[in-house]
Amino acid sequence: MARPSTPKSWEVLIGEQSETSAEVPATVRLLVIAPDGDEFILGRNDLGVYVAVPEPGAVFVRALQDGCSLADATARAGATAGAEVNGGEFLDGLRAAGLLDRQRAGGTSQTAESADGDGRSIRWFEGISPRTARVFFGRPAWALYVGAAVAAAMVLATRPALRPSYSHVWWLPDPLLSLVTYVLLGFVLAALHEVWHWLAGRSAGVPAAFRISRRGAYLVFETDLSQIVTVNRTARYGPFLAGMAFDVTVLAGALAARAAYGSGVVEIPPSLDRLLAAVVLALVIGIVWQWSALFLRSDGYAVLANALRCHNLFRATVLTTKWRIWGLSGEEAAEFGAIGPRDRAVARWFGLVYLLGMIGTLWAILIFALPFLLSTGAWVSANLAAYSLSSVAFWESLAVLVYLVAGVVGPAVIAWRERRLRRAGALL
Amino acid sequence: MTHPHRWWWRIATVLAVGAAVATVSVGPWRVYGRATSATADTDPPSCPVGETLPIMDSPHISQAEASDVRYSSEPPTSGPHFPFTVTPGVYEDSVPDALIVQALELGDVAVLYAPATPPDLIGSMRRFARTHPADVVMAPHPGVHKGVALTGWGCLLRMSMFDEATATLFVTQVAGRYVHGWAR
């Protein structure tokens, strides 16, 4: 799941332009206003741009939307603030933030991130009604998800023989076919995980876009839930936790089937039992990842950032860590200064989580990824040299080699592309 | 813009990274050195059940090299093997020796039966294997001409007829007796 877009602060809006314009653009009617604790989120769903402002800012915009003049709206905001405010300057801040831009053709709900500047994000919004989606996220559904999580945890705690093992990757007598099918299984489970995020977003009335991206050195599926910032924080937990709700439900089902098979209660093909073991392994790795890769903006990160009432914890943490170890450039220092005090306070200790996560990832690469890459790469290379084009082993080896190369090259290519787009201003 | 305690943070970071590298390189939690090695211990303890066999040199081999390997026993209990293993469970077709040997090296037990074994006997062995889902690989083996052979790392027990009590004793005594490490 992608991190929500990061609203800018009120101070940035006020400080960005000195010359004001008294004209109120018609696009002010397109602004959405959502309460967010002590602040309000102002945003454009059609552009995917959001800012966090104090209450007077929300009062000001609402007054303009009600047809008040700039002077009347400023007066209302001033009354709320209990002090004199400059409505024209605030309006210019909104304009500078892009919130008063003309409506995008087709009303596509893209953020700069989700569109990646080339408009290739996939629109899923119209696919299913919120009412239908809510069937999967009502109280009975969440009771099922919580029950599944408890049941899965109990089975894993009390039945050691059913715990996942790395050997469960090789669930077929053909090691390369096992690897290929395990990778495909991982893709399917990851895609369904993201579909559940999307469904949950839909049930909350939030559009979402699906894409392939990277987190650190890993290729990942993502669901962009940028507009989640327009719903209250309590309602955000559902979309954030939906992917893991799907994971634990499938996990509980797979463990129950394996336990019943082992006890002789049900008869299933032995190959299905082994496939279920592979499913358990993939899901447990996925759930552990969500709660350990906080520094890679995992689902666990989104839940924690929401619970800690932060707007931009990821960037605050990155900049805090960089500040501590390397120092910040002028541009980064300006960005850091614009981040709210709450985010910066949390980032002081969240930076340690971030650092530990990076060290843990380095450890995992050295312990698992590198030896696996070297041994498998050597194995498939030997096969490619020894077998002819007409053999199954050759093509299986080629498929595994392509996967290994994609796993190494893919994140690097995406990182390079993101850097290029960011420099061109097409990516936030 | 620089942090007032930047050098303290730098030193702490270097120490943390150093501790992580040291953990995977030396000491009781050393994993990386073992993960890149392909040589098993040649003198594990003698088998508590069944016959104790000498441990062959056991390097990793490729699929193409497997056809040239000659094991010291049939079915094998040690020797050259693939760098991959196989999920414990029931297999209806034979599993390559180089995979089985890797599973044995990782502490599993194999229940290997003659391909001509009657279905009812295979059924009773399946029920047994299902009760040990983390330890037992069960499959037909072309080198077992009659009865059943139970293998562990350096251990072999032949039975003319499958006996569940003996098999249970073998699995409980031999499974996990010698565990080589995940990636060797």
Coordinates of C-alpha atoms in Angstrom, one line a residue:
Chain A
M1 CA 0.0 0.0 0.0
A2 CA 1.3 3.4 -0.9
R3 CA 1.8 6.0 1.8
P4 CA -0.9 8.7 1.9
S5 CA 0.0 12.0 0.3
T6 CA 1.6 14.4 2.7
P7 CA -0.2 17.6 3.4
K8 CA 1.9 20.7 3.7
S9 CA 1.6 22.9 6.7
W10 CA -0.2 26.3 7.1
E11 CA 3.1 28.1 7.6
V12 CA 4.3 27.1 4.1
L13 CA 1.1 28.3 2.5
I14 CA 1.4 31.7 4.1
G15 CA 5.1 32.1 3.4
E16 CA 5.3 31.1 -0.2
Q17 CA 4.1 34.3 -1.9
S18 CA 4.3 37.9 -0.9
E19 CA 2.3 39.5 -3.7
T20 CA -1.4 38.8 -3.2
S21 CA -4.3 38.7 -5.6
A22 CA -7.8 39.6 -4.5
E23 CA -9.5 37.5 -7.2
V24 CA -11.2 34.3 -6.0
P25 CA -10.8 31.5 -8.6
A26 CA -13.8 29.3 -9.4
T27 CA -11.7 26.2 -8.6
V28 CA -12.0 27.0 -4.9
R29 CA -15.4 25.1 -5.1
L30 CA -13.4 21.9 -5.9
L31 CA -11.6 22.0 -2.6
V32 CA -12.6 19.3 -0.1
I33 CA -12.4 20.0 3.6
A34 CA -11.9 17.3 6.2
P35 CA -11.3 17.6 9.9
D36 CA -8.1 15.9 11.2
G37 CA -7.8 16.3 14.9
D38 CA -7.0 19.9 15.7
E39 CA -6.4 20.7 12.1
F40 CA -8.2 20.4 8.8
I41 CA -7.2 18.9 5.5
L42 CA -7.8 21.0 2.4
G43 CA -7.4 19.1 -0.8
R44 CA -8.2 18.5 -4.4
N45 CA -9.3 14.9 -5.1
D46 CA -8.9 15.4 -8.9
L47 CA -5.3 16.5 -8.4
G48 CA -4.4 14.4 -5.4
V49 CA -2.9 17.5 -3.6
Y50 CA -3.6 18.1 0.1
V51 CA -2.6 20.5 2.8
A52 CA -3.1 20.6 6.5
V53 CA -4.4 24.0 7.9
P54 CA -5.7 25.2 11.2
E55 CA -9.4 25.8 11.7
P56 CA -9.4 29.4 10.5
G57 CA -8.2 28.2 7.1
A58 CA -11.0 25.8 6.8
V59 CA -13.5 28.4 7.8
F60 CA -12.1 30.8 5.2
V61 CA -12.4 28.3 2.4
R62 CA -15.9 27.2 3.5
A63 CA -17.0 30.8 3.5
L64 CA -15.7 31.3 -0.1
Q65 CA -17.5 28.2 -1.2
D66 CA -20.7 29.6 0.4
G67 CA -20.4 32.6 -1.9
C68 CA -18.8 35.1 0.6
S69 CA -16.5 37.8 -0.7
L70 CA -12.8 37.7 0.1
A71 CA -13.3 40.3 2.8
D72 CA -16.2 38.5 4.4
A73 CA -14.4 35.2 4.3
T74 CA -11.3 36.8 5.8
A75 CA -13.5 38.3 8.6
R76 CA -15.0 34.9 9.4
A77 CA -11.5 33.3 9.5
G78 CA -10.3 36.2 11.7
A79 CA -13.2 35.7 14.1
T80 CA -12.4 32.0 14.4
A81 CA -8.7 32.7 14.9
G82 CA -9.4 35.5 17.4
A83 CA -6.8 37.6 15.5
E84 CA -6.4 39.5 12.3
V85 CA -5.6 37.2 9.3
N86 CA -4.7 37.9 5.7
G87 CA -7.1 36.0 3.4
G88 CA -5.5 37.2 0.2
E89 CA -2.1 35.8 1.3
F90 CA -3.7 32.5 2.3
L91 CA -5.4 32.3 -1.0
D92 CA -2.1 32.8 -2.8
G93 CA -0.6 30.1 -0.6
L94 CA -3.3 27.7 -1.8
R95 CA -2.6 28.8 -5.4
A96 CA 1.1 28.2 -5.0
A97 CA 0.5 24.8 -3.6
G98 CA -1.5 23.9 -6.8
L99 CA -4.8 23.7 -5.0
L100 CA -6.5 26.2 -7.2
D101 CA -5.2 24.8 -10.6
R102 CA -7.7 24.2 -13.3
Q103 CA -9.6 20.9 -13.2
R104 CA -7.7 18.1 -14.8
A105 CA -9.3 16.8 -18.0
G106 CA -11.5 13.8 -17.2
G107 CA -11.2 14.5 -13.5
T108 CA -8.6 11.7 -13.1
S109 CA -7.7 11.2 -9.5
Q110 CA -4.0 11.2 -9.8
T111 CA -1.3 12.4 -7.5
A112 CA 2.0 13.3 -8.8
E113 CA 3.2 10.1 -7.3
S114 CA 0.6 7.8 -8.6
A115 CA 0.6 9.1 -12.1
D116 CA 4.4 9.1 -12.2
G117 CA 4.1 11.9 -14.6
D118 CA 3.0 9.8 -17.5
G119 CA -0.7 9.2 -16.6
R120 CA -0.3 5.4 -16.6
S121 CA -1.9 4.7 -13.3
I122 CA -4.8 2.4 -13.5
R123 CA -8.2 3.7 -12.4
W124 CA -10.1 1.2 -10.3
F125 CA -12.5 3.7 -8.7
E126 CA -15.6 3.0 -10.8
G127 CA -15.3 -0.8 -10.6
I128 CA -17.4 -1.4 -7.5
S129 CA -19.8 0.6 -5.5
P130 CA -18.9 1.6 -1.9
R131 CA -22.0 -0.1 -0.7
T132 CA -20.9 -3.4 -2.1
A133 CA -17.3 -2.9 -0.8
R134 CA -18.7 -2.3 2.7
V135 CA -19.9 -5.9 2.8
F136 CA -16.2 -6.8 3.3
F137 CA -15.5 -4.3 6.0
G138 CA -18.6 -4.2 8.2
R139 CA -18.5 -5.4 11.8
P140 CA -19.1 -9.1 10.9
A141 CA -16.2 -9.0 8.4
W142 CA -13.8 -7.4 10.9
A143 CA -15.0 -10.0 13.5
L144 CA -14.0 -12.7 11.0
Y145 CA -10.6 -11.1 10.3
V146 CA -9.8 -10.7 14.0
G147 CA -10.9 -14.2 14.7
A148 CA -8.8 -15.5 11.9
A149 CA -5.7 -13.6 13.3
V150 CA -6.3 -15.1 16.7
A151 CA -6.8 -18.6 15.4
A152 CA -3.7 -18.5 13.1
A153 CA -1.6 -17.2 16.0
M154 CA -2.9 -20.0 18.3
V155 CA -2.2 -22.7 15.7
L156 CA 1.3 -21.5 15.0
A157 CA 2.0 -21.3 18.8
T158 CA 0.6 -24.7 19.7
R159 CA 1.4 -26.8 16.5
P160 CA 5.2 -26.3 15.8
A161 CA 5.0 -28.8 12.9
L162 CA 2.7 -26.5 11.0
R163 CA 5.0 -23.5 11.4
P164 CA 6.5 -22.2 8.1
S165 CA 10.0 -23.3 7.0
Y166 CA 12.1 -22.0 4.1
S167 CA 12.0 -25.6 2.8
H168 CA 8.3 -25.0 2.0
V169 CA 9.5 -23.0 -1.1
W170 CA 10.4 -26.3 -2.8
W171 CA 7.0 -27.9 -2.7
L172 CA 7.4 -29.8 -5.9
P173 CA 10.1 -32.5 -6.8
D174 CA 11.4 -30.1 -9.5
P175 CA 13.3 -27.3 -7.6
L176 CA 13.1 -24.8 -10.5
L177 CA 9.4 -25.4 -11.1
S178 CA 9.0 -25.0 -7.3
L179 CA 10.8 -21.7 -7.4
V180 CA 8.8 -20.4 -10.4
T181 CA 5.5 -21.4 -8.9
Y182 CA 6.4 -19.9 -5.5
V183 CA 7.2 -16.6 -7.1
L184 CA 3.9 -16.6 -9.0
L185 CA 2.1 -17.6 -5.8
G186 CA 3.8 -14.6 -4.1
F187 CA 2.6 -12.3 -6.9
V188 CA -1.0 -13.6 -6.7
L189 CA -1.1 -13.2 -2.9
A190 CA 0.4 -9.7 -3.0
A191 CA -2.0 -8.6 -5.7
L192 CA -5.0 -9.9 -3.6
H193 CA -3.5 -8.1 -0.6
E194 CA -3.6 -4.9 -2.6
V195 CA -7.1 -5.6 -3.9
W196 CA -8.3 -5.7 -0.3
H197 CA -6.7 -2.3 0.4
W198 CA -8.4 -1.0 -2.7
L199 CA -11.8 -2.5 -1.6
A200 CA -11.4 -1.0 1.8
G201 CA -10.6 2.4 0.3
R202 CA -13.6 2.0 -1.9
S203 CA -15.8 1.2 1.1
A204 CA -14.6 4.5 2.7
G205 CA -15.4 6.3 -0.6
V206 CA -11.7 6.8 -1.4
P207 CA -10.4 6.1 -4.9
A208 CA -7.3 4.1 -5.3
A209 CA -4.8 3.3 -8.0
F210 CA -2.7 0.1 -8.4
R211 CA 0.9 0.1 -9.5
I212 CA 4.3 -1.7 -9.2
S213 CA 7.0 0.1 -7.4
R214 CA 9.9 -0.6 -5.1
R215 CA 10.7 -0.3 -1.4
G216 CA 14.4 -0.2 -0.9
A217 CA 15.8 -3.1 -2.9
Y218 CA 12.4 -4.9 -3.2
L219 CA 9.9 -4.8 -6.0
V220 CA 6.3 -4.4 -4.6
F221 CA 2.7 -4.0 -5.6
E222 CA 1.1 -0.8 -4.2
T223 CA -2.3 0.7 -3.9
D224 CA -2.3 4.4 -3.9
L225 CA -4.7 5.6 -1.2
S226 CA -3.7 9.3 -1.3
Q227 CA -7.2 10.6 -0.7
I228 CA -7.4 8.7 2.5
V229 CA -6.3 12.0 4.2
T230 CA -9.8 13.4 3.5
V231 CA -11.5 10.9 5.9
N232 CA -11.1 11.0 9.7
R233 CA -8.2 9.1 11.2
T234 CA -10.3 6.4 12.8
A235 CA -11.8 5.5 9.4
R236 CA -8.3 5.2 7.9
Y237 CA -7.4 2.1 9.9
G238 CA -9.7 -0.1 7.8
P239 CA -8.0 0.7 4.5
F240 CA -4.6 0.5 6.2
L241 CA -5.2 -2.9 7.8
A242 CA -7.3 -4.4 5.0
G243 CA -4.3 -6.1 3.3
M244 CA -3.2 -7.9 6.4
A245 CA -6.9 -8.8 7.2
F246 CA -6.9 -10.7 3.9
D247 CA -3.5 -12.2 4.7
V248 CA -4.5 -13.6 8.2
T249 CA -7.8 -14.9 6.9
V250 CA -6.1 -16.9 4.1
L251 CA -3.4 -17.9 6.6
A252 CA -6.0 -19.2 9.1
G253 CA -7.8 -21.2 6.3
A254 CA -4.5 -22.7 5.1
L255 CA -3.4 -23.7 8.6
A256 CA -6.9 -25.2 9.4
A257 CA -6.8 -27.2 6.2
R258 CA -3.3 -28.5 6.9
A259 CA -4.2 -29.3 10.5
A260 CA -7.3 -31.2 9.4
Y261 CA -5.3 -33.1 6.8
G262 CA -2.7 -34.1 9.3
S263 CA -5.3 -35.3 11.7
G264 CA -7.0 -37.4 9.1
V265 CA -10.2 -35.3 9.3
V266 CA -10.2 -34.3 5.6
E267 CA -8.6 -35.9 2.5
I268 CA -6.8 -33.5 0.1
P269 CA -4.2 -34.3 -2.5
P270 CA -0.7 -34.4 -0.9
S271 CA 0.5 -31.8 -3.4
L272 CA -2.2 -29.4 -2.2
D273 CA -1.0 -29.9 1.4
R274 CA 2.5 -28.9 0.3
L275 CA 1.1 -26.0 -1.7
L276 CA -0.7 -24.8 1.4
A277 CA 2.6 -25.0 3.3
A278 CA 4.1 -22.7 0.7
V279 CA 1.1 -20.4 1.1
V280 CA 1.6 -20.2 4.9
L281 CA 5.3 -19.4 4.4
A282 CA 4.6 -16.6 1.9
L283 CA 1.8 -15.1 4.1
V284 CA 3.9 -15.2 7.3
I285 CA 6.8 -13.6 5.5
G286 CA 4.4 -10.9 4.2
I287 CA 2.9 -10.2 7.6
V288 CA 6.3 -10.0 9.4
W289 CA 7.5 -7.7 6.6
Q290 CA 4.6 -5.3 7.2
W291 CA 5.5 -4.9 10.8
S292 CA 9.3 -4.9 10.4
A293 CA 9.8 -2.8 7.3
L294 CA 8.4 0.3 8.9
F295 CA 11.2 2.3 7.3
L296 CA 10.0 1.2 3.9
R297 CA 6.5 2.7 4.4
S298 CA 4.8 -0.7 5.0
D299 CA 1.2 -1.1 6.2
G300 CA 2.5 -1.2 9.7
Y301 CA 4.1 2.2 9.1
A302 CA 0.8 3.7 7.9
V303 CA -1.0 2.3 11.0
L304 CA 1.6 3.7 13.4
A305 CA 1.8 7.1 11.6
N306 CA -2.0 7.4 11.8
A307 CA -2.0 6.4 15.5
L308 CA 0.7 8.9 16.2
R309 CA -1.3 11.6 14.5
C310 CA 1.5 12.4 12.0
H311 CA 1.1 13.9 8.6
N312 CA 4.5 13.3 7.1
L313 CA 6.4 11.0 9.4
F314 CA 8.3 9.3 6.6
R315 CA 10.0 12.4 5.3
A316 CA 10.4 13.8 8.8
T317 CA 12.2 10.6 9.8
V318 CA 14.4 10.5 6.7
L319 CA 15.4 14.1 7.1
T320 CA 16.0 13.8 10.9
T321 CA 18.2 10.8 10.3
K322 CA 20.1 12.6 7.5
W323 CA 20.4 15.6 9.7
R324 CA 21.9 13.6 12.5
I325 CA 24.5 11.7 10.4
W326 CA 25.3 13.7 7.3
G327 CA 23.6 17.1 7.6
L328 CA 20.9 18.7 5.3
S329 CA 21.2 20.8 2.2
G330 CA 19.4 24.1 2.0
E331 CA 16.5 22.7 0.2
E332 CA 16.2 19.8 2.6
A333 CA 16.5 22.1 5.6
A334 CA 13.6 24.2 4.2
E335 CA 11.5 21.1 3.7
F336 CA 12.4 19.9 7.3
G337 CA 11.4 23.3 8.6
A338 CA 8.0 23.1 6.9
I339 CA 7.2 19.8 8.6
G340 CA 4.9 20.2 11.6
P341 CA 6.3 20.0 15.1
R342 CA 4.3 16.8 15.9
D343 CA 6.0 14.9 13.0
R344 CA 9.4 16.2 14.0
A345 CA 9.0 15.2 17.6
V346 CA 7.9 11.7 16.7
A347 CA 10.7 11.4 14.1
R348 CA 13.3 11.9 16.9
W349 CA 12.7 8.4 18.2
F350 CA 11.2 6.9 15.0
G351 CA 14.6 7.6 13.4
L352 CA 16.0 4.8 15.5
V353 CA 13.3 2.4 14.2
Y354 CA 14.3 3.6 10.7
L355 CA 18.0 3.0 11.3
L356 CA 17.4 -0.4 12.9
G357 CA 15.2 -1.3 9.9
M358 CA 17.9 -0.4 7.5
I359 CA 20.5 -2.5 9.4
G360 CA 18.0 -5.4 9.6
T361 CA 17.5 -5.2 5.9
L362 CA 21.2 -5.2 5.3
W363 CA 21.4 -8.3 7.6
A364 CA 18.6 -10.1 5.6
I365 CA 20.3 -9.4 2.3
L366 CA 23.6 -10.7 3.6
I367 CA 22.1 -13.8 5.3
F368 CA 19.4 -14.8 2.9
A369 CA 19.2 -12.9 -0.4
L370 CA 22.9 -12.9 -1.3
P371 CA 23.6 -16.6 -0.6
F372 CA 20.3 -17.6 -2.3
L373 CA 21.2 -15.4 -5.3
L374 CA 24.7 -16.8 -5.7
S375 CA 23.8 -20.4 -5.2
T376 CA 20.7 -20.3 -7.5
G377 CA 22.4 -18.1 -10.1
A378 CA 25.3 -20.6 -10.3
W379 CA 22.9 -23.5 -10.5
V380 CA 20.8 -22.1 -13.3
S381 CA 23.9 -20.9 -15.2
A382 CA 25.3 -24.5 -15.0
N383 CA 22.0 -25.8 -16.4
L384 CA 21.9 -23.3 -19.2
A385 CA 25.3 -24.4 -20.2
A386 CA 24.6 -28.1 -20.0
Y387 CA 21.1 -28.5 -21.4
S388 CA 19.7 -28.0 -24.9
L389 CA 17.0 -25.6 -26.0
S390 CA 14.6 -28.6 -26.3
S391 CA 14.9 -29.5 -22.6
V392 CA 12.5 -28.4 -19.9
A393 CA 15.4 -27.8 -17.5
F394 CA 16.8 -25.1 -19.9
W395 CA 13.6 -23.1 -20.0
E396 CA 13.0 -23.4 -16.3
S397 CA 16.5 -22.3 -15.6
L398 CA 16.0 -19.3 -18.0
A399 CA 12.8 -18.3 -16.2
V400 CA 14.5 -18.4 -12.8
L401 CA 17.5 -16.4 -14.2
V402 CA 15.2 -13.8 -15.6
Y403 CA 13.5 -13.6 -12.2
L404 CA 16.8 -13.2 -10.4
V405 CA 18.1 -10.5 -12.8
A406 CA 14.7 -8.7 -12.6
G407 CA 14.9 -8.8 -8.8
V408 CA 18.3 -7.1 -8.9
V409 CA 17.9 -4.8 -11.9
G410 CA 14.2 -3.9 -11.4
P411 CA 14.5 -1.8 -8.2
A412 CA 17.6 0.0 -9.6
V413 CA 15.8 0.9 -12.8
I414 CA 12.7 2.1 -10.9
A415 CA 15.0 4.1 -8.5
W416 CA 16.7 5.7 -11.5
R417 CA 13.3 6.5 -13.1
E418 CA 12.0 8.0 -9.8
R419 CA 15.1 10.1 -9.5
R420 CA 14.7 11.4 -13.1
L421 CA 11.0 12.1 -12.6
R422 CA 11.6 13.8 -9.2
R423 CA 14.2 16.1 -10.8
A424 CA 11.7 16.9 -13.6
G425 CA 9.1 17.8 -11.0
A426 CA 6.8 15.0 -12.1
L427 CA 7.2 13.1 -8.8
L428 CA 6.8 14.4 -5.3
Chain B
M1 CA 22.4 22.4 8.4
T2 CA 24.3 20.1 10.7
H3 CA 23.2 18.4 13.9
P4 CA 25.0 19.5 17.1
H5 CA 25.8 15.9 18.1
R6 CA 26.5 14.6 14.6
W7 CA 29.7 12.8 15.6
W8 CA 28.0 10.9 18.3
W9 CA 25.3 9.8 15.9
R10 CA 27.9 8.8 13.4
I11 CA 29.9 6.7 15.9
A12 CA 26.7 5.0 17.1
T13 CA 25.7 4.2 13.6
V14 CA 29.1 2.7 12.7
L15 CA 29.0 0.7 15.9
A16 CA 25.5 -0.7 15.2
V17 CA 26.4 -1.6 11.6
G18 CA 29.7 -3.2 12.9
A19 CA 27.8 -5.2 15.5
A20 CA 25.4 -6.5 12.8
V21 CA 28.2 -7.5 10.5
A22 CA 30.1 -9.1 13.4
T23 CA 27.0 -11.1 14.3
V24 CA 26.7 -12.7 10.9
S25 CA 30.4 -13.2 10.5
V26 CA 31.7 -14.5 13.9
G27 CA 30.5 -15.9 17.1
P28 CA 27.7 -18.3 18.0
W29 CA 25.1 -16.6 15.8
R30 CA 27.4 -16.8 12.8
V31 CA 25.4 -17.6 9.7
Y32 CA 26.9 -16.1 6.7
G33 CA 30.1 -18.2 6.7
R34 CA 28.1 -21.3 7.2
A35 CA 25.5 -20.4 4.5
T36 CA 28.2 -20.1 1.9
S37 CA 29.9 -23.4 2.8
A38 CA 28.8 -26.6 1.1
T39 CA 30.7 -29.1 3.2
A40 CA 28.8 -31.1 5.9
D41 CA 30.3 -32.5 9.1
T42 CA 31.9 -35.9 8.2
D43 CA 31.5 -37.4 11.6
P44 CA 28.1 -36.9 13.1
P45 CA 27.0 -39.1 16.1
S46 CA 26.2 -42.8 15.4
C47 CA 22.6 -43.5 14.5
P48 CA 20.4 -44.4 17.5
V49 CA 18.2 -46.6 15.3
G50 CA 19.1 -48.5 12.1
E51 CA 22.5 -48.8 10.4
T52 CA 25.2 -46.0 10.7
L53 CA 26.8 -45.4 7.3
P54 CA 30.0 -43.4 6.5
I55 CA 29.4 -39.9 5.4
M56 CA 30.3 -39.2 1.8
D57 CA 31.9 -36.0 0.7
S58 CA 28.8 -33.8 0.2
P59 CA 29.3 -30.8 -2.0
H60 CA 26.5 -28.9 -3.8
I61 CA 26.1 -30.0 -7.4
S62 CA 24.1 -28.8 -10.4
Q63 CA 21.3 -30.6 -12.1
A64 CA 23.5 -31.5 -15.0
E65 CA 26.1 -33.1 -12.6
A66 CA 23.6 -35.2 -10.8
S67 CA 23.6 -38.0 -13.4
D68 CA 27.3 -38.7 -12.8
V69 CA 27.0 -39.1 -9.0
R70 CA 27.4 -42.5 -7.5
Y71 CA 26.2 -42.8 -3.9
S72 CA 27.6 -45.2 -1.4
S73 CA 24.2 -46.7 -0.5
E74 CA 20.8 -47.2 -2.2
P75 CA 18.9 -45.2 -1.2
P76 CA 21.6 -42.6 -0.3
T77 CA 22.0 -41.1 3.2
S78 CA 24.7 -38.6 2.4
G79 CA 26.7 -37.3 -0.6
P80 CA 26.6 -34.6 -3.3
H81 CA 23.3 -32.8 -3.4
F82 CA 21.4 -29.8 -4.8
P83 CA 21.6 -26.4 -3.0
F84 CA 17.8 -26.7 -2.7
T85 CA 15.7 -29.0 -0.5
V86 CA 12.2 -30.4 -0.7
T87 CA 9.2 -29.7 1.4
P88 CA 8.4 -32.5 3.9
G89 CA 5.2 -34.3 2.9
V90 CA 3.9 -37.1 0.7
Y91 CA 5.0 -37.4 -2.9
E92 CA 3.3 -39.7 -5.4
D93 CA 6.3 -39.8 -7.8
S94 CA 9.9 -40.3 -7.0
V95 CA 12.0 -37.3 -5.8
P96 CA 15.6 -36.8 -7.1
D97 CA 18.2 -38.2 -4.7
A98 CA 20.1 -34.9 -4.8
L99 CA 17.0 -33.3 -3.3
I100 CA 16.4 -36.0 -0.7
V101 CA 20.0 -35.9 0.5
Q102 CA 19.7 -32.2 1.0
A103 CA 16.6 -32.8 3.1
L104 CA 18.4 -35.4 5.2
E105 CA 21.3 -33.0 5.7
L106 CA 18.7 -30.5 7.1
G107 CA 17.4 -33.0 9.6
D108 CA 14.5 -34.6 7.8
V109 CA 13.7 -38.3 7.5
A110 CA 12.8 -40.0 4.2
V111 CA 10.3 -42.9 4.0
L112 CA 11.1 -44.5 0.6
Y113 CA 9.1 -47.4 -0.6
A114 CA 9.3 -49.8 -3.6
P115 CA 7.3 -48.6 -6.5
A116 CA 5.4 -51.9 -6.6
T117 CA 4.1 -51.5 -3.0
P118 CA 0.4 -52.4 -2.7
P119 CA -1.9 -49.3 -2.4
D120 CA -3.2 -50.3 1.1
L121 CA 0.3 -50.4 2.5
I122 CA 1.0 -47.0 0.8
G123 CA -2.1 -45.7 2.5
S124 CA -0.9 -46.7 6.0
M125 CA 2.5 -45.1 5.3
R126 CA 0.7 -41.9 4.1
R127 CA -1.3 -41.8 7.4
F128 CA 2.0 -42.1 9.2
A129 CA 3.7 -39.4 7.2
R130 CA 0.8 -37.0 7.7
T131 CA 1.3 -37.1 11.4
H132 CA 4.9 -35.9 11.0
P133 CA 4.3 -32.9 8.6
A134 CA 7.6 -31.2 9.5
D135 CA 9.9 -34.2 9.5
V136 CA 9.0 -36.8 6.9
V137 CA 9.5 -36.9 3.1
M138 CA 7.6 -39.9 1.7
A139 CA 8.0 -41.1 -1.9
P140 CA 8.5 -44.1 -4.1
H141 CA 12.2 -44.8 -4.9
P142 CA 13.4 -46.9 -7.8
G143 CA 16.4 -48.1 -5.8
V144 CA 14.1 -49.8 -3.2
H145 CA 13.1 -53.0 -4.8
K146 CA 11.0 -54.4 -1.9
G147 CA 9.7 -53.2 1.4
V148 CA 10.5 -49.8 2.8
A149 CA 13.7 -47.9 3.5
L150 CA 13.9 -45.1 6.1
T151 CA 16.8 -42.8 5.8
G152 CA 18.3 -40.0 7.9
W153 CA 21.7 -38.2 7.6
G154 CA 24.1 -41.2 7.7
C155 CA 21.3 -43.5 8.9
L156 CA 19.5 -46.3 7.1
L157 CA 16.8 -48.6 8.3
R158 CA 15.3 -51.2 6.0
M159 CA 12.0 -52.9 6.7
S160 CA 10.5 -55.7 4.6
M161 CA 7.1 -54.6 5.7
F162 CA 6.2 -51.2 7.0
D163 CA 5.9 -51.2 10.8
E164 CA 4.5 -48.0 12.3
A165 CA 6.0 -48.4 15.8
T166 CA 9.6 -48.9 14.4
A167 CA 9.1 -46.1 11.9
T168 CA 7.9 -43.8 14.7
L169 CA 11.0 -44.7 16.8
F170 CA 13.2 -43.9 13.8
V171 CA 11.6 -40.5 13.1
T172 CA 11.6 -39.4 16.7
Q173 CA 15.2 -40.5 17.2
V174 CA 16.8 -39.5 13.9
A175 CA 14.8 -36.4 12.7
G176 CA 16.6 -33.2 13.7
R177 CA 19.5 -35.2 15.1
Y178 CA 21.9 -33.6 12.7
V179 CA 20.9 -30.2 11.2
H180 CA 23.4 -28.8 8.8
G181 CA 22.1 -25.3 8.3
W182 CA 19.7 -23.8 5.8
A183 CA 21.7 -22.9 2.8
R184 CA 24.5 -25.4 2.6

